[in-house]
Tab-separated table of C-alpha atoms in Angstrom:
chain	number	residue	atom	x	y	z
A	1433	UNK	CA	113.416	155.238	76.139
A	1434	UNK	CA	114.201	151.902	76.263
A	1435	UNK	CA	111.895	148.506	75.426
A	1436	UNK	CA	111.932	144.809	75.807
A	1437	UNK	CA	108.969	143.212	74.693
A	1438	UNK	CA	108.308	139.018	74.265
A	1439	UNK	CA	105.250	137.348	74.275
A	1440	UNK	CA	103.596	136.992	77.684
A	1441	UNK	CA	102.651	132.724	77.404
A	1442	UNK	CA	103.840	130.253	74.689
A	1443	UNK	CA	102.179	126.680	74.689
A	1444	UNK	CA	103.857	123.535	72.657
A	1445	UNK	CA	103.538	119.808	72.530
A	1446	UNK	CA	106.656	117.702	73.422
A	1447	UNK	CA	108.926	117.235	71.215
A	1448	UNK	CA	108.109	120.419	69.118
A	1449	UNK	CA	109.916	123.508	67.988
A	1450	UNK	CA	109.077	126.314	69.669
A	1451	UNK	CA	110.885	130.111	68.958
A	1452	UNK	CA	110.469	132.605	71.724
A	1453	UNK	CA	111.024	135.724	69.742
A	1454	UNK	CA	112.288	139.263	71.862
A	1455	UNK	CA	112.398	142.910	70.613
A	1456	UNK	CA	114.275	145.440	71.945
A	1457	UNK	CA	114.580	149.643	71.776
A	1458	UNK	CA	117.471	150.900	74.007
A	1459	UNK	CA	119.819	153.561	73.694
A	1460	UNK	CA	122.795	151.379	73.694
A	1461	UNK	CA	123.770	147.461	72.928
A	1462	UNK	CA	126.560	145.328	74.424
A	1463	UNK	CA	124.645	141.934	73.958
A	1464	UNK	CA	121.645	140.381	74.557
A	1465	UNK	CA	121.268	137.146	77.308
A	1466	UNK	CA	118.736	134.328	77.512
A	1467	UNK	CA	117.793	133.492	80.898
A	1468	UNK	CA	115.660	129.975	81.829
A	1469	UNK	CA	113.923	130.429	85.022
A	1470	UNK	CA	111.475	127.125	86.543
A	1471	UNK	CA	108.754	127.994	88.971
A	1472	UNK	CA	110.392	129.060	92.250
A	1473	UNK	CA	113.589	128.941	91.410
A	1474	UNK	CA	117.050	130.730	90.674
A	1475	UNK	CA	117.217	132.098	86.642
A	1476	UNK	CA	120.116	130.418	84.956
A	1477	UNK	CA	122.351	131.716	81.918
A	1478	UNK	CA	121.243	130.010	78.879
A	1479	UNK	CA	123.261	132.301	75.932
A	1480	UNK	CA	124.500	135.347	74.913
A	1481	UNK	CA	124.869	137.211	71.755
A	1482	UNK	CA	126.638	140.323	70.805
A	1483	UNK	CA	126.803	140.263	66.822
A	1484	UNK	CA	124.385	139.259	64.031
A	1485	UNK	CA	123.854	135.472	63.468
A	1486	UNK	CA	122.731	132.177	65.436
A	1487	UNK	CA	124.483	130.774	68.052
A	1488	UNK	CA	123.768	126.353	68.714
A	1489	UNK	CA	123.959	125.113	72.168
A	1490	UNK	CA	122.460	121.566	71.799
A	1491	UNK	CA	118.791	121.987	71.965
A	1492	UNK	CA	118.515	125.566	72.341
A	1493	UNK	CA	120.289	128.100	70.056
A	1494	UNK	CA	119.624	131.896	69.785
A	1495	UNK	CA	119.748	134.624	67.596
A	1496	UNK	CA	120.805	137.889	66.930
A	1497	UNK	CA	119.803	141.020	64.478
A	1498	UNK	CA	121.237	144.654	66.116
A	1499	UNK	CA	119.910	146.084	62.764
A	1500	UNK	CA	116.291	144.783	63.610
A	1501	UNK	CA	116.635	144.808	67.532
A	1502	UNK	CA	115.701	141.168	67.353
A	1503	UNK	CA	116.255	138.232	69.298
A	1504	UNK	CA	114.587	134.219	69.029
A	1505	UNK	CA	115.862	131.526	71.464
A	1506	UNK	CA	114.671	128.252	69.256
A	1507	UNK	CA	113.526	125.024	71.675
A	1508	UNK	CA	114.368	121.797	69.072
A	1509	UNK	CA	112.809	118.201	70.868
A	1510	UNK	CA	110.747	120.292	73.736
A	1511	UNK	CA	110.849	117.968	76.377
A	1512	UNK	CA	108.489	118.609	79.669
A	1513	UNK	CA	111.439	120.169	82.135
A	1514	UNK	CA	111.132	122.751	79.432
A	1515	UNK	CA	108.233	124.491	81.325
A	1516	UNK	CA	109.695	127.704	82.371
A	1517	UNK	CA	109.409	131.234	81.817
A	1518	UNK	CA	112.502	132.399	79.270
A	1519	UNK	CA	114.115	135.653	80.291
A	1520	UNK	CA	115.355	138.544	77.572
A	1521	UNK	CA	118.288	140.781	78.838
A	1522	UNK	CA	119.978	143.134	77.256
A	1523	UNK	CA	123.232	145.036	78.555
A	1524	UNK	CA	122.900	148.622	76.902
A	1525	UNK	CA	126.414	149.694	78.112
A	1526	UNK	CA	128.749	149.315	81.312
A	1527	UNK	CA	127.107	146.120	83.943
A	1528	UNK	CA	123.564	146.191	84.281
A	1529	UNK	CA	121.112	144.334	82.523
A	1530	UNK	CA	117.276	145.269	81.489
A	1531	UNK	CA	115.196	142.710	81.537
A	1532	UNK	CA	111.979	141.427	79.442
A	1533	UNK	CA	108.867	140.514	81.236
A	1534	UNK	CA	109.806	137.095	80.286
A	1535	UNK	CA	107.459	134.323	78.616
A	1536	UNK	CA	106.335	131.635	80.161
A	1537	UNK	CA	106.429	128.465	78.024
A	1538	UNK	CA	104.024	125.285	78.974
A	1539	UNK	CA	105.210	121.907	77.292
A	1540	UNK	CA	102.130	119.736	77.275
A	1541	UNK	CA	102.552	115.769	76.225
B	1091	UNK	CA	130.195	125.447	90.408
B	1092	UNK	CA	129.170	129.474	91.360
B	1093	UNK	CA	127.073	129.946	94.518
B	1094	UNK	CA	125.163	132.650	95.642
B	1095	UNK	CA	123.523	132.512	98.611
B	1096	UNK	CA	120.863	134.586	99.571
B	1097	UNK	CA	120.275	134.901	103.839
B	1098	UNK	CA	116.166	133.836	104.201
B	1099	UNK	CA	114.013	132.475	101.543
B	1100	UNK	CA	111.207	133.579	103.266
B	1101	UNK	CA	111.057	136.677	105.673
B	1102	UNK	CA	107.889	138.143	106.935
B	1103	UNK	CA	108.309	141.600	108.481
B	1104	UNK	CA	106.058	144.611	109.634
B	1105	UNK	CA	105.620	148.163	108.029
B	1106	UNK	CA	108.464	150.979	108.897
B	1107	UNK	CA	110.738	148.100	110.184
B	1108	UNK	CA	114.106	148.426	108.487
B	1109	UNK	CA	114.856	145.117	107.019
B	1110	UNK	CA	118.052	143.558	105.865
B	1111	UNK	CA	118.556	140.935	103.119
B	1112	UNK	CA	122.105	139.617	102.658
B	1113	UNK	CA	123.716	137.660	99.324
B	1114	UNK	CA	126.859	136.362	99.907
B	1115	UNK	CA	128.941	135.209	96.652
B	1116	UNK	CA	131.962	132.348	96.325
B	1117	UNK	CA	133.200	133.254	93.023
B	1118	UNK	CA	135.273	136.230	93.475
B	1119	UNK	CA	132.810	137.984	91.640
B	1120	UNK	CA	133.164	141.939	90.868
B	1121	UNK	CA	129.741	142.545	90.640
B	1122	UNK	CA	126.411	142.495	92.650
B	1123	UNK	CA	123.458	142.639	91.850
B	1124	UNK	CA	119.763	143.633	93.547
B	1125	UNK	CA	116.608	142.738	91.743
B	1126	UNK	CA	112.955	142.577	92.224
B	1127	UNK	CA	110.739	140.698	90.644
B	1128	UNK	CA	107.011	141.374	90.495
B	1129	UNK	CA	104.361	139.347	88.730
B	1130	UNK	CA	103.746	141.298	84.736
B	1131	UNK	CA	106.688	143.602	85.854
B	1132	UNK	CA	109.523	140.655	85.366
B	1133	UNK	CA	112.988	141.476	86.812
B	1134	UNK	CA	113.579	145.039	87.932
B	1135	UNK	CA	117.478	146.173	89.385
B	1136	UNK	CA	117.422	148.000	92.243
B	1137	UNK	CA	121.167	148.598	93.066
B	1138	UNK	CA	124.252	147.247	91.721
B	1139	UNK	CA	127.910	146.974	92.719
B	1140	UNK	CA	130.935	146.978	90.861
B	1141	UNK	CA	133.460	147.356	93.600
B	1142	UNK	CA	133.866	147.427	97.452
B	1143	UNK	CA	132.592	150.024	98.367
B	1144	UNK	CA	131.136	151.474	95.347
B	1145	UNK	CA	127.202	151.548	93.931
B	1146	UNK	CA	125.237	152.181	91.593
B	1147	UNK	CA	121.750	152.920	91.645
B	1148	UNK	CA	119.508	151.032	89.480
B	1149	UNK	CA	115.894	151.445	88.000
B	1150	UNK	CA	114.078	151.614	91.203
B	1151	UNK	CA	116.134	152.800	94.332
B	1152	UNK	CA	113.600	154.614	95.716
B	1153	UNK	CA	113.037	153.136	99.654
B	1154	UNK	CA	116.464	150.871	99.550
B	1155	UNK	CA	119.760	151.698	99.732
B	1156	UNK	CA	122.944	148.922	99.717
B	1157	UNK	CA	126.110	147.875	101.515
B	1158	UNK	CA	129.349	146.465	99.822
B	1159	UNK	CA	131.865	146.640	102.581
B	1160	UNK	CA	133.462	143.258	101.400
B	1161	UNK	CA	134.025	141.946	97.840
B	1162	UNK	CA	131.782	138.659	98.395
B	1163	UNK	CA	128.795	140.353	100.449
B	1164	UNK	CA	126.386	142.338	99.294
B	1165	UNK	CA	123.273	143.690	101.600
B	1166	UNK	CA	120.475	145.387	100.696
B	1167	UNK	CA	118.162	147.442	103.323
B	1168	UNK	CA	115.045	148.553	103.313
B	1169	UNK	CA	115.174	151.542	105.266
B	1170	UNK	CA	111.790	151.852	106.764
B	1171	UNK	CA	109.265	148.663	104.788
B	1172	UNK	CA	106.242	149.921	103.346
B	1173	UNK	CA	103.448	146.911	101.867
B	1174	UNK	CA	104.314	147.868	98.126
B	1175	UNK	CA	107.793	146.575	98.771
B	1176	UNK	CA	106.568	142.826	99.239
B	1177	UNK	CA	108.168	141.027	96.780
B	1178	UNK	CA	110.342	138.494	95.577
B	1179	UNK	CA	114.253	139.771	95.633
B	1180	UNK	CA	117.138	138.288	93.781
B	1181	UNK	CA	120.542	138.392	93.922
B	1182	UNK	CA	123.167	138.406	91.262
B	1183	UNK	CA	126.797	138.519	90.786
B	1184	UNK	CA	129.194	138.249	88.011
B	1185	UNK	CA	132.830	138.820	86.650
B	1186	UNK	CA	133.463	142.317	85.182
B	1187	UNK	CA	133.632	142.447	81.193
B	1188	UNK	CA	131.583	142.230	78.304
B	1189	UNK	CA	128.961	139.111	78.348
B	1190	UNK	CA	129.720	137.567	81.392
B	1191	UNK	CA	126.442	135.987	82.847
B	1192	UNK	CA	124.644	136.823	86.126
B	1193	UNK	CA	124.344	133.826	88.378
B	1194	UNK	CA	121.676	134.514	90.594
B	1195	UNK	CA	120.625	133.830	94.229
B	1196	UNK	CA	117.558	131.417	95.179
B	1197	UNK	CA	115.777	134.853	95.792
B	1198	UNK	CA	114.170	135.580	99.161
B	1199	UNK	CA	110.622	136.179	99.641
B	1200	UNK	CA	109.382	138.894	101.507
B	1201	UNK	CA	106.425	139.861	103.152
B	1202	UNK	CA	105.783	143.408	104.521
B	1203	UNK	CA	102.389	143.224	106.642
């Protein structure tokens, strides 16, 4: 079968770290995506990673282990437009995507 | 800057109507995509599209079907709308190839009474 699991809510302080950790079982891997999605709105591409190690974009910066079927996106200096739910995909083979239930993440100042 | 643009952000239609949502995408963009997305049940794909013409059913297709008859314009239609299909839909599209990202649609929200 095939599994995405993340924690359902995530609270932090701004400012913070905060690491949104995903799992995954499928029966095949092409990559994994971060997706940011505010309240009401549109998700947008954060990152994506197809082989083993960490990947920096600024503040946020995800990583990869296939061996584990693991994934972390890692918040640095949370800020309050942070407040979002954070969206695990993975691409088991050819287009589509299956998606976490995402987890919603409330920065508090 | 990639837009998709979904037809009604809010729609509001009756039981056994068939309803039609359309996504329209600027990008040149292979693929389309149909999702729903429930509260606890997160993002689900309904159809997909990697061609004119051509589809691909997705994890739930049971009660839709699609329409690609151009590259940029993808419809999905709920044949006849039954109250467990109220939901929030999304669009995506996307270039073909490994880890391009899905740029998604506003969504539109719809309400089957």
């Amino acid at each position: 079968g095939q599994n995405i699991d993340q924690p359902t809510e995530m609270t932090a302080t701004e400012g913070a770290i905060v690491q949104i950790n995903c799992t995954y079982q499928t029966s095949g891997f092409n990559g994994l995506f971060w997706y940011q999605q505010h309240a009401g709105e549109a998700p947008t591409f954060l990152s994506y990673n197809v082989l083993d190690g960490l990947e920096e974009k600024g503040r946020f910066s995800s990583f990869l282990s296939r061996s584990k079927g693991y994934s972390y996106l890692l918040l640095k200096e949370l800020q309050m437009k942070d407040s979002a739910s954070y969206l695990c995909a993975v691409n088991q083979a050819g287009t589509a995507l299956i998606f976490g239930k995402g987890t919603t993440l409330s920065v508090s100042s | 800057d990639v837009k998709v643009t979904q037809s009604s952000r809010y729609l509001v239609k009756r039981t056994g109507e068939k309803v039609f949502l359309e996504c329209v995408q600027d990008m040149d963009h292979e693929n389309m995509f149909w999702y729903r997305q429930d509260p606890g049940l997160g993002l689900r794909l309904i159809y997909f599209s990697y061609d004119v013409k051509m589809k691909e059913k997705g994890d739930i297709p049971e009660g839709y079907s699609v329409s690609r008859e151009k590259k940029e314009r993808f419809s999905l239609i709920l044949e006849s709308a039954s109250t467990n299909q109220t939901s929030m839909y999304l669009c995506a599209s996307s270039y073909a190839g490994r880890g391009r990202p899905q740029h998604f649609g506003d969504g539109t929200r719809l309400s089957i009474l």
